[in-house]
């Protein structure tokens, strides 16, 4: 039976989020019903709730950093049982057949996969995300949250954690590598923690020095302000890998000048406007400009296990549901330390 559950939704693009109800499908053969405990606020939620990427489906219930407890399982479920601590990230299904799905790279599914919200499910109904009390998800698209992580600090790992872990692992951040993280927000602060735990020498490139003390505590070895032009002179040719988490367009040419020959600048930020780039900034040092999107299910589990083993929860500010709109405003002015997490019992 379809059940209506409480949620917070943006009724239309740019409208404040408000309390509502949304339908959840009956628990199918391979589904789990999850009582959501915490949902992180990702900057992607804000881009989409304000229709900054276009083609948004409204009303929209954002939220793809979900942590909760399984309360019911379908008859064919083998991975979970009632009482298990689980997470859900940015997608809840994919084609399961394409070359990327078969390799565990479901985030790059040729058919596009099914977003946790702002997408159409295989049954043609819109998906609704984690700013809600319950969700029904196929067991193959849920993650196990290890005991060493609290649910509130684990929630942001389902997007922010994996979005940084995947490129850091792919581009071999580790001992002997100089890695810079651009932007110390939700994604960036997890990037600093994970890159440090992987053994890399980590530099934060932030707009100002306001968060320097925090950055060093999170595991950074160095911290520079990008508002100071001297930073770009001092650090020219320094890094093996730079990961940009910036949510707005920036001068990628300037950041490419900070790479060593053969270095890579990996962008994970998803600004609403395109950028211009002088291609001479790439050819001089055989440099790579790349992108990366979240991670597959197996890699997300690997990341959760890694974070639990290293004690790497997110730095969070837990809020009530009626503070979501205020939290959005604070994220937009980079006033977040370092992830807002909604206590969904207040929905
Ligand atoms: P966030 O918490 O707002 O962090 C972004 C950080 O970027 C800010 O804290 C700020 O850091 C810096 N920044 C913001 N505006 C800037 C500007 N105009 N110039 C320079 N720096 C600026 O956001 P988030 O949740 O980490 O997400 C960041 C971006 O990644 C968003 O666009 C989001 O949609 C995208 N995203 C992508 C993926 C993926 O799979 N690729 C996954 C999740 C999110 P400082 O204050 O330190 O300068
Ligand atoms: Zn996200
Ligand atoms: Zn696929």
GROMACS .gro file of N, CA, C and O in nm, residues 146-232:
model
  348
  146UNK      N    1   2.872   0.176   0.930
  146UNK     CA    2   2.946   0.101   1.032
  146UNK      C    3   2.920   0.155   1.172
  146UNK      O    4   2.892   0.274   1.189
  147UNK      N    5   2.934   0.066   1.272
  147UNK     CA    6   2.905   0.104   1.411
  147UNK      C    7   2.988   0.223   1.460
  147UNK      O    8   2.943   0.300   1.542
  148UNK      N    9   3.109   0.236   1.409
  148UNK     CA   10   3.198   0.343   1.457
  148UNK      C   11   3.152   0.483   1.418
  148UNK      O   12   3.211   0.582   1.464
  149UNK      N   13   3.050   0.496   1.335
  149UNK     CA   14   3.005   0.630   1.291
  149UNK      C   15   2.867   0.658   1.348
  149UNK      O   16   2.777   0.574   1.335
  150UNK      N   17   2.847   0.777   1.407
  150UNK     CA   18   2.712   0.812   1.451
  150UNK      C   19   2.630   0.849   1.328
  150UNK      O   20   2.684   0.894   1.226
  151UNK      N   21   2.499   0.830   1.337
  151UNK     CA   22   2.416   0.852   1.217
  151UNK      C   23   2.419   0.997   1.171
  151UNK      O   24   2.417   1.024   1.050
  152UNK      N   25   2.423   1.091   1.265
  152UNK     CA   26   2.421   1.232   1.222
  152UNK      C   27   2.551   1.271   1.151
  152UNK      O   28   2.549   1.339   1.048
  153UNK      N   29   2.664   1.223   1.204
  153UNK     CA   30   2.792   1.255   1.140
  153UNK      C   31   2.817   1.171   1.014
  153UNK      O   32   2.900   1.207   0.931
  154UNK      N   33   2.743   1.062   1.001
  154UNK     CA   34   2.759   0.977   0.882
  154UNK      C   35   2.679   1.029   0.764
  154UNK      O   36   2.719   1.012   0.648
  155UNK      N   37   2.564   1.093   0.791
  155UNK     CA   38   2.475   1.133   0.682
  155UNK      C   39   2.551   1.207   0.569
  155UNK      O   40   2.540   1.169   0.451
  156UNK      N   41   2.630   1.311   0.602
  156UNK     CA   42   2.697   1.385   0.493
  156UNK      C   43   2.798   1.303   0.413
  156UNK      O   44   2.837   1.343   0.303
  157UNK      N   45   2.840   1.190   0.468
  157UNK     CA   46   2.935   1.108   0.392
  157UNK      C   47   2.871   1.052   0.266
  157UNK      O   48   2.939   1.025   0.167
  158UNK      N   49   2.737   1.036   0.268
  158UNK     CA   50   2.668   0.973   0.155
  158UNK      C   51   2.676   1.055   0.027
  158UNK      O   52   2.657   1.002  -0.082
  159UNK      N   53   2.702   1.186   0.040
  159UNK     CA   54   2.734   1.263  -0.082
  159UNK      C   55   2.869   1.332  -0.066
  159UNK      O   56   2.962   1.303  -0.140
  160UNK      N   57   2.883   1.420   0.033
  160UNK     CA   58   3.009   1.495   0.046
  160UNK      C   59   3.127   1.399   0.061
  160UNK      O   60   3.232   1.419  -0.002
  161UNK      N   61   3.113   1.297   0.141
  161UNK     CA   62   3.224   1.204   0.166
  161UNK      C   63   3.266   1.132   0.039
  161UNK      O   64   3.382   1.133  -0.001
  162UNK      N   65   3.170   1.071  -0.028
  162UNK     CA   66   3.205   0.991  -0.147
  162UNK      C   67   3.248   1.080  -0.264
  162UNK      O   68   3.335   1.041  -0.343
  163UNK      N   69   3.195   1.201  -0.272
  163UNK     CA   70   3.232   1.289  -0.384
  163UNK      C   71   3.380   1.328  -0.377
  163UNK      O   72   3.443   1.354  -0.480
  164UNK      N   73   3.435   1.330  -0.256
  164UNK     CA   74   3.579   1.359  -0.244
  164UNK      C   75   3.662   1.232  -0.240
  164UNK      O   76   3.771   1.225  -0.296
  165UNK      N   77   3.610   1.128  -0.176
  165UNK     CA   78   3.686   1.003  -0.166
  165UNK      C   79   3.716   0.947  -0.306
  165UNK      O   80   3.828   0.903  -0.334
  166UNK      N   81   3.614   0.950  -0.393
  166UNK     CA   82   3.630   0.886  -0.524
  166UNK      C   83   3.743   0.949  -0.607
  166UNK      O   84   3.833   0.876  -0.652
  167UNK      N   85   3.746   1.081  -0.626
  167UNK     CA   86   3.859   1.136  -0.703
  167UNK      C   87   3.992   1.126  -0.630
  167UNK      O   88   4.096   1.105  -0.693
  168UNK      N   89   3.991   1.139  -0.497
  168UNK     CA   90   4.119   1.128  -0.424
  168UNK      C   91   4.177   0.988  -0.443
  168UNK      O   92   4.297   0.971  -0.464
  169UNK      N   93   4.089   0.887  -0.442
  169UNK     CA   94   4.138   0.750  -0.463
  169UNK      C   95   4.178   0.730  -0.609
  169UNK      O   96   4.284   0.675  -0.639
  170UNK      N   97   4.095   0.779  -0.702
  170UNK     CA   98   4.121   0.757  -0.845
  170UNK      C   99   4.251   0.822  -0.890
  170UNK      O  100   4.325   0.766  -0.971
  171UNK      N  101   4.279   0.943  -0.837
  171UNK     CA  102   4.401   1.014  -0.876
  171UNK      C  103   4.515   0.991  -0.775
  171UNK      O  104   4.610   1.067  -0.770
  172UNK      N  105   4.502   0.884  -0.697
  172UNK     CA  106   4.612   0.836  -0.611
  172UNK      C  107   4.665   0.937  -0.510
  172UNK      O  108   4.787   0.949  -0.492
  173UNK      N  109   4.575   1.008  -0.442
  173UNK     CA  110   4.621   1.091  -0.331
  173UNK      C  111   4.680   0.997  -0.225
  173UNK      O  112   4.619   0.895  -0.194
  174UNK      N  113   4.796   1.030  -0.174
  174UNK     CA  114   4.859   0.942  -0.075
  174UNK      C  115   4.995   0.996  -0.038
  174UNK      O  116   5.029   1.110  -0.073
  175UNK      N  117   5.076   0.918   0.031
  175UNK     CA  118   5.208   0.964   0.074
  175UNK      C  119   5.291   1.015  -0.043
  175UNK      O  120   5.292   0.954  -0.150
  176UNK      N  121   5.358   1.127  -0.023
  176UNK     CA  122   5.443   1.184  -0.128
  176UNK      C  123   5.366   1.271  -0.226
  176UNK      O  124   5.426   1.335  -0.313
  177UNK      N  125   5.233   1.278  -0.215
  177UNK     CA  126   5.153   1.359  -0.308
  177UNK      C  127   5.109   1.490  -0.241
  177UNK      O  128   5.068   1.490  -0.125
  178UNK      N  129   5.121   1.598  -0.319
  178UNK     CA  130   5.074   1.729  -0.270
  178UNK      C  131   4.937   1.756  -0.328
  178UNK      O  132   4.922   1.766  -0.451
  179UNK      N  133   4.840   1.766  -0.240
  179UNK     CA  134   4.699   1.777  -0.281
  179UNK      C  135   4.642   1.908  -0.228
  179UNK      O  136   4.661   1.941  -0.110
  180UNK      N  137   4.572   1.981  -0.314
  180UNK     CA  138   4.502   2.102  -0.267
  180UNK      C  139   4.352   2.081  -0.279
  180UNK      O  140   4.304   2.021  -0.376
  181UNK      N  141   4.280   2.130  -0.179
  181UNK     CA  142   4.135   2.127  -0.182
  181UNK      C  143   4.088   2.272  -0.191
  181UNK      O  144   4.124   2.354  -0.106
  182UNK      N  145   4.010   2.304  -0.294
  182UNK     CA  146   3.961   2.441  -0.311
  182UNK      C  147   3.820   2.450  -0.255
  182UNK      O  148   3.730   2.377  -0.298
  183UNK      N  149   3.800   2.541  -0.157
  183UNK     CA  150   3.669   2.560  -0.094
  183UNK      C  151   3.654   2.473   0.029
  183UNK      O  152   3.657   2.351   0.020
  184UNK      N  153   3.641   2.536   0.146
  184UNK     CA  154   3.626   2.459   0.270
  184UNK      C  155   3.481   2.465   0.315
  184UNK      O  156   3.446   2.531   0.412
  185UNK      N  157   3.396   2.393   0.239
  185UNK     CA  158   3.255   2.381   0.278
  185UNK      C  159   3.225   2.235   0.310
  185UNK      O  160   3.311   2.164   0.362
  186UNK      N  161   3.103   2.191   0.276
  186UNK     CA  162   3.063   2.054   0.307
  186UNK      C  163   3.152   1.951   0.239
  186UNK      O  164   3.203   1.859   0.303
  187UNK      N  165   3.171   1.965   0.108
  187UNK     CA  166   3.256   1.871   0.036
  187UNK      C  167   3.402   1.890   0.076
  187UNK      O  168   3.474   1.794   0.104
  188UNK      N  169   3.445   2.017   0.077
  188UNK     CA  170   3.586   2.048   0.098
  188UNK      C  171   3.638   1.997   0.232
  188UNK      O  172   3.748   1.941   0.240
  189UNK      N  173   3.559   2.012   0.338
  189UNK     CA  174   3.612   1.970   0.469
  189UNK      C  175   3.627   1.819   0.475
  189UNK      O  176   3.720   1.769   0.539
  190UNK      N  177   3.540   1.744   0.404
  190UNK     CA  178   3.560   1.599   0.398
  190UNK      C  179   3.682   1.565   0.312
  190UNK      O  180   3.753   1.470   0.339
  191UNK      N  181   3.706   1.648   0.209
  191UNK     CA  182   3.824   1.627   0.126
  191UNK      C  183   3.951   1.641   0.206
  191UNK      O  184   4.045   1.562   0.192
  192UNK      N  185   3.955   1.742   0.294
  192UNK     CA  186   4.074   1.761   0.378
  192UNK      C  187   4.094   1.641   0.470
  192UNK      O  188   4.204   1.585   0.479
  193UNK      N  189   3.986   1.599   0.536
  193UNK     CA  190   3.998   1.485   0.628
  193UNK      C  191   4.044   1.359   0.555
  193UNK      O  192   4.132   1.287   0.604
  194UNK      N  193   3.982   1.331   0.440
  194UNK     CA  194   4.011   1.205   0.370
  194UNK      C  195   4.152   1.209   0.309
  194UNK      O  196   4.229   1.113   0.321
  195UNK      N  197   4.188   1.321   0.246
  195UNK     CA  198   4.321   1.330   0.184
  195UNK      C  199   4.430   1.317   0.290
  195UNK      O  200   4.532   1.251   0.269
  196UNK      N  201   4.406   1.377   0.406
  196UNK     CA  202   4.503   1.365   0.516
  196UNK      C  203   4.513   1.220   0.562
  196UNK      O  204   4.623   1.167   0.581
  197UNK      N  205   4.396   1.154   0.577
  197UNK     CA  206   4.396   1.014   0.623
  197UNK      C  207   4.463   0.923   0.519
  197UNK      O  208   4.520   0.820   0.554
  198UNK      N  209   4.457   0.961   0.391
  198UNK     CA  210   4.523   0.882   0.286
  198UNK      C  211   4.674   0.904   0.286
  198UNK      O  212   4.748   0.836   0.215
  199UNK      N  213   4.720   1.004   0.361
  199UNK     CA  214   4.865   1.026   0.375
  199UNK      C  215   4.921   1.136   0.287
  199UNK      O  216   5.043   1.155   0.283
  200UNK      N  217   4.835   1.210   0.218
  200UNK     CA  218   4.884   1.318   0.130
  200UNK      C  219   4.921   1.442   0.212
  200UNK      O  220   4.877   1.457   0.326
  201UNK      N  221   5.001   1.529   0.152
  201UNK     CA  222   5.027   1.662   0.212
  201UNK      C  223   4.917   1.755   0.161
  201UNK      O  224   4.904   1.775   0.040
  202UNK      N  225   4.839   1.809   0.252
  202UNK     CA  226   4.714   1.874   0.212
  202UNK      C  227   4.721   2.026   0.232
  202UNK      O  228   4.761   2.075   0.338
  203UNK      N  229   4.677   2.098   0.128
  203UNK     CA  230   4.668   2.244   0.135
  203UNK      C  231   4.523   2.285   0.111
  203UNK      O  232   4.459   2.234   0.018
  204UNK      N  233   4.471   2.375   0.193
  204UNK     CA  234   4.338   2.432   0.167
  204UNK      C  235   4.355   2.563   0.094
  204UNK      O  236   4.437   2.647   0.132
  205UNK      N  237   4.277   2.580  -0.013
  205UNK     CA  238   4.271   2.708  -0.083
  205UNK      C  239   4.130   2.763  -0.063
  205UNK      O  240   4.034   2.715  -0.123
  206UNK      N  241   4.118   2.860   0.028
  206UNK     CA  242   3.988   2.915   0.067
  206UNK      C  243   3.986   3.061   0.027
  206UNK      O  244   4.090   3.122   0.005
  207UNK      N  245   3.867   3.119   0.021
  207UNK     CA  246   3.861   3.260  -0.020
  207UNK      C  247   3.933   3.352   0.079
  207UNK      O  248   3.988   3.454   0.040
  208UNK      N  249   3.929   3.315   0.207
  208UNK     CA  250   3.994   3.400   0.309
  208UNK      C  251   4.064   3.310   0.411
  208UNK      O  252   4.057   3.186   0.399
  209UNK      N  253   4.126   3.370   0.510
  209UNK     CA  254   4.192   3.292   0.616
  209UNK      C  255   4.102   3.270   0.736
  209UNK      O  256   4.145   3.218   0.839
  210UNK      N  257   3.971   3.307   0.722
  210UNK     CA  258   3.879   3.299   0.838
  210UNK      C  259   3.870   3.160   0.900
  210UNK      O  260   3.852   3.147   1.020
  211UNK      N  261   3.880   3.056   0.818
  211UNK     CA  262   3.860   2.920   0.869
  211UNK      C  263   3.994   2.846   0.882
  211UNK      O  264   3.997   2.724   0.891
  212UNK      N  265   4.106   2.922   0.886
  212UNK     CA  266   4.238   2.859   0.884
  212UNK      C  267   4.258   2.762   1.000
  212UNK      O  268   4.303   2.649   0.981
  213UNK      N  269   4.221   2.807   1.120
  213UNK     CA  270   4.244   2.722   1.238
  213UNK      C  271   4.168   2.590   1.224
  213UNK      O  272   4.221   2.483   1.253
  214UNK      N  273   4.043   2.600   1.178
  214UNK     CA  274   3.962   2.478   1.156
  214UNK      C  275   4.029   2.388   1.053
  214UNK      O  276   4.039   2.267   1.073
  215UNK      N  277   4.073   2.448   0.944
  215UNK     CA  278   4.132   2.369   0.835
  215UNK      C  279   4.252   2.289   0.884
  215UNK      O  280   4.268   2.172   0.850
  216UNK      N  281   4.335   2.353   0.966
  216UNK     CA  282   4.453   2.283   1.017
  216UNK      C  283   4.411   2.171   1.111
  216UNK      O  284   4.468   2.062   1.109
  217UNK      N  285   4.308   2.195   1.191
  217UNK     CA  286   4.258   2.089   1.281
  217UNK      C  287   4.200   1.972   1.204
  217UNK      O  288   4.209   1.857   1.246
  218UNK      N  289   4.138   2.002   1.091
  218UNK     CA  290   4.078   1.894   1.009
  218UNK      C  291   4.185   1.806   0.944
  218UNK      O  292   4.154   1.699   0.894
  219UNK      N  293   4.309   1.856   0.940
  219UNK     CA  294   4.416   1.774   0.884
  219UNK      C  295   4.498   1.842   0.776
  219UNK      O  296   4.587   1.780   0.718
  220UNK      N  297   4.469   1.970   0.747
  220UNK     CA  298   4.548   2.039   0.644
  220UNK      C  299   4.687   2.072   0.699
  220UNK      O  300   4.703   2.100   0.817
  221UNK      N  301   4.786   2.066   0.608
  221UNK     CA  302   4.923   2.105   0.646
  221UNK      C  303   4.946   2.253   0.617
  221UNK      O  304   5.030   2.316   0.680
  222UNK      N  305   4.874   2.308   0.519
  222UNK     CA  306   4.891   2.448   0.478
  222UNK      C  307   4.756   2.507   0.444
  222UNK      O  308   4.663   2.435   0.407
  223UNK      N  309   4.747   2.640   0.451
  223UNK     CA  310   4.618   2.706   0.429
  223UNK      C  311   4.645   2.842   0.365
  223UNK      O  312   4.721   2.923   0.419
  224UNK      N  313   4.585   2.867   0.251
  224UNK     CA  314   4.608   2.994   0.180
  224UNK      C  315   4.476   3.059   0.142
  224UNK      O  316   4.377   2.990   0.116
  225UNK      N  317   4.480   3.193   0.133
  225UNK     CA  318   4.362   3.268   0.088
  225UNK      C  319   4.373   3.295  -0.061
  225UNK      O  320   4.474   3.352  -0.108
  226UNK      N  321   4.271   3.259  -0.136
  226UNK     CA  322   4.275   3.281  -0.282
  226UNK      C  323   4.242   3.426  -0.318
  226UNK      O  324   4.261   3.468  -0.431
  227UNK      N  325   4.193   3.503  -0.218
  227UNK     CA  326   4.169   3.646  -0.244
  227UNK      C  327   4.302   3.723  -0.250
  227UNK      O  328   4.306   3.835  -0.298
  228UNK      N  329   4.410   3.660  -0.204
  228UNK     CA  330   4.541   3.724  -0.206
  228UNK      C  331   4.617   3.679  -0.330
  228UNK      O  332   4.654   3.562  -0.342
  229UNK      N  333   4.641   3.770  -0.426
  229UNK     CA  334   4.707   3.730  -0.552
  229UNK      C  335   4.844   3.666  -0.527
  229UNK      O  336   4.891   3.583  -0.607
  230UNK      N  337   4.907   3.701  -0.417
  230UNK     CA  338   5.039   3.646  -0.381
  230UNK      C  339   5.035   3.492  -0.369
  230UNK      O  340   5.133   3.423  -0.397
  231UNK      N  341   4.915   3.439  -0.329
  231UNK     CA  342   4.898   3.293  -0.315
  231UNK      C  343   4.931   3.223  -0.447
  231UNK      O  344   4.997   3.119  -0.449
  232UNK      N  345   4.887   3.283  -0.558
  232UNK     CA  346   4.905   3.218  -0.688
  232UNK      C  347   5.052   3.226  -0.734
  232UNK      O  348   5.099   3.140  -0.808
   0.00000   0.00000   0.00000
